[in-house]
Amino acid sequence: TRGIVCSLGMGRLSNDAFLAGLDKHFSNVRKAGSLFITFKRYVPTPGKFGVPKTDKAEPMCLVRAKLGSKAISTLVHEKDVTRFQGSLGTTMKGNMDGLKQVEKKKKERKAKPELKRPRGSQCAAECG
């Protein structure tokens, strides 16, 4: 596992632990609330948070899931993207069963009111 577990409000989890936490968030969102999932490109800054100082920093994908005040995140390395994306797709498909299709209401067209036209002599006086 490549993730780091933190006890702060937003924990950085391993990829598998993130998917398990996301599954729990999906079960909680059925009761109430909204789940927000964000993806962001992440390039670590050399020398910070235990990242070794090297010239080549591998770009990663930072994935966050937030439900109310509870948030989890994970870093997906470039070589693990395909596996993670497949697992994430499977998790999301399995939990999207509660969606309801919105019924569209048909708008009725209003009948156009007929214009009143002045009769012969009035038209000549008004029209010029």
Tab-separated table of C-alpha atoms in Angstrom:
chain	number	residue	atom	x	y	z
A	1	THR	CA	0.000	0.000	0.000
A	2	ARG	CA	1.257	3.435	-0.850
A	3	GLY	CA	-1.112	5.668	1.115
A	4	ILE	CA	-0.526	7.228	4.496
A	5	VAL	CA	-3.200	7.016	7.180
A	6	CYS	CA	-3.809	10.238	9.145
A	7	SER	CA	-6.037	10.785	12.150
A	8	LEU	CA	-6.964	14.307	11.038
A	9	GLY	CA	-10.299	15.305	9.540
A	10	MET	CA	-9.116	14.339	6.086
A	11	GLY	CA	-7.274	11.036	6.033
A	12	ARG	CA	-4.940	9.997	3.243
A	13	LEU	CA	-5.721	6.343	2.700
A	14	SER	CA	-4.317	3.571	0.557
A	15	ASN	CA	-6.170	3.029	-2.707
A	16	ASP	CA	-8.002	-0.078	-1.462
A	17	ALA	CA	-8.910	1.538	1.866
A	18	PHE	CA	-10.184	4.603	-0.034
A	19	LEU	CA	-12.506	2.447	-2.145
A	20	ALA	CA	-13.803	0.724	1.008
A	21	GLY	CA	-14.374	4.138	2.652
A	22	LEU	CA	-16.095	5.391	-0.492
A	23	ASP	CA	-18.442	2.413	-0.329
A	24	LYS	CA	-19.298	3.373	3.277
A	25	HIS	CA	-19.899	6.982	2.212
A	26	PHE	CA	-22.278	5.765	-0.511
A	27	SER	CA	-24.271	3.776	2.046
A	28	ASN	CA	-24.504	6.869	4.301
A	29	VAL	CA	-25.541	9.182	1.468
A	30	ARG	CA	-28.675	7.072	0.860
A	31	LYS	CA	-30.053	8.408	4.157
A	32	ALA	CA	-29.317	12.093	3.524
A	33	GLY	CA	-26.744	14.414	2.050
A	34	SER	CA	-24.564	14.708	-1.036
A	35	LEU	CA	-21.277	13.019	-1.852
A	36	PHE	CA	-18.668	15.051	-3.719
A	37	ILE	CA	-15.777	13.310	-5.485
A	38	THR	CA	-12.944	15.416	-6.895
A	39	PHE	CA	-9.874	14.551	-8.935
A	40	LYS	CA	-6.790	16.742	-9.074
A	41	ARG	CA	-3.357	16.417	-10.594
A	42	TYR	CA	-0.760	16.339	-7.850
A	43	VAL	CA	2.997	16.800	-8.229
A	44	PRO	CA	4.779	16.516	-4.881
A	45	THR	CA	7.114	19.311	-3.860
A	46	PRO	CA	10.628	17.966	-3.208
A	47	GLY	CA	11.604	17.886	0.452
A	48	LYS	CA	8.105	18.190	1.928
A	49	PHE	CA	6.184	15.519	3.820
A	50	GLY	CA	8.859	12.861	3.499
A	51	VAL	CA	9.159	13.099	-0.274
A	52	PRO	CA	12.795	12.552	-1.267
A	53	LYS	CA	14.565	15.410	-3.022
A	54	THR	CA	14.840	14.264	-6.613
A	55	ASP	CA	14.686	16.092	-9.898
A	56	LYS	CA	12.012	13.819	-11.317
A	57	ALA	CA	8.765	14.049	-9.384
A	58	GLU	CA	6.192	11.579	-10.665
A	59	PRO	CA	2.798	13.249	-11.202
A	60	MET	CA	-0.025	11.563	-9.327
A	61	CYS	CA	-3.770	11.908	-9.089
A	62	LEU	CA	-5.258	13.147	-5.824
A	63	VAL	CA	-8.768	11.764	-5.348
A	64	ARG	CA	-11.005	13.199	-2.623
A	65	ALA	CA	-14.451	12.168	-1.437
A	66	LYS	CA	-16.403	14.422	0.909
A	67	LEU	CA	-19.688	13.711	2.648
A	68	GLY	CA	-20.674	16.541	4.987
A	69	SER	CA	-17.730	17.063	7.338
A	70	LYS	CA	-16.233	13.619	6.697
A	71	ALA	CA	-13.575	13.502	4.011
A	72	ILE	CA	-11.159	10.875	2.724
A	73	SER	CA	-8.464	11.064	0.076
A	74	THR	CA	-5.874	8.965	-1.693
A	75	LEU	CA	-2.959	9.434	-4.045
A	76	VAL	CA	-2.997	7.282	-7.166
A	77	HIS	CA	0.396	6.729	-8.772
A	78	GLU	CA	0.715	6.806	-12.536
A	79	LYS	CA	1.250	3.063	-12.886
A	80	ASP	CA	-1.817	2.238	-10.719
A	81	VAL	CA	-4.291	4.504	-12.550
A	82	THR	CA	-5.829	1.811	-14.775
A	83	ARG	CA	-6.461	-0.610	-11.901
A	84	PHE	CA	-7.811	2.145	-9.632
A	85	GLN	CA	-10.072	3.544	-12.354
A	86	GLY	CA	-11.588	0.108	-12.977
A	87	SER	CA	-12.177	-0.465	-9.265
A	88	LEU	CA	-13.657	3.017	-8.834
A	89	GLY	CA	-16.000	2.482	-11.791
A	90	THR	CA	-17.191	-0.823	-10.345
A	91	THR	CA	-17.787	0.773	-6.932
A	92	MET	CA	-19.709	3.685	-8.425
A	93	LYS	CA	-21.853	1.476	-10.696
A	94	GLY	CA	-22.761	-0.736	-7.761
A	95	ASN	CA	-23.895	2.236	-5.670
A	96	MET	CA	-25.778	4.260	-8.288
A	97	ASP	CA	-28.910	2.125	-8.114
A	98	GLY	CA	-30.972	4.611	-6.088
A	99	LEU	CA	-31.102	7.282	-8.768
A	100	LYS	CA	-34.508	8.258	-10.051
A	101	GLN	CA	-35.241	9.450	-13.543
A	102	VAL	CA	-36.674	12.947	-13.657
A	103	GLU	CA	-40.078	13.113	-15.277
A	104	LYS	CA	-40.344	15.834	-17.862
A	105	LYS	CA	-43.535	17.844	-17.959
A	106	LYS	CA	-44.892	18.743	-21.353
A	107	LYS	CA	-45.737	22.380	-21.771
A	108	GLU	CA	-49.004	23.088	-23.516
A	109	ARG	CA	-48.902	25.779	-26.111
A	110	LYS	CA	-51.212	28.649	-25.492
A	111	ALA	CA	-53.522	29.521	-28.347
A	112	LYS	CA	-52.515	32.793	-29.948
A	113	PRO	CA	-55.202	35.424	-29.563
A	114	GLU	CA	-56.492	36.707	-32.858
A	115	LEU	CA	-55.696	40.330	-33.593
A	116	LYS	CA	-58.659	42.589	-34.058
A	117	ARG	CA	-58.427	44.370	-37.342
A	118	PRO	CA	-60.208	47.587	-37.999
A	119	ARG	CA	-62.869	47.498	-40.649
A	120	GLY	CA	-62.512	49.035	-44.063
A	121	SER	CA	-63.062	52.814	-43.424
A	122	GLN	CA	-61.171	52.838	-40.139
A	123	CYS	CA	-58.179	51.150	-41.759
A	124	ALA	CA	-57.983	53.784	-44.476
A	125	ALA	CA	-57.975	56.583	-41.881
A	126	GLU	CA	-55.446	54.917	-39.556
A	127	CYS	CA	-53.169	53.362	-42.125
A	128	GLY	CA	-52.697	56.500	-44.047
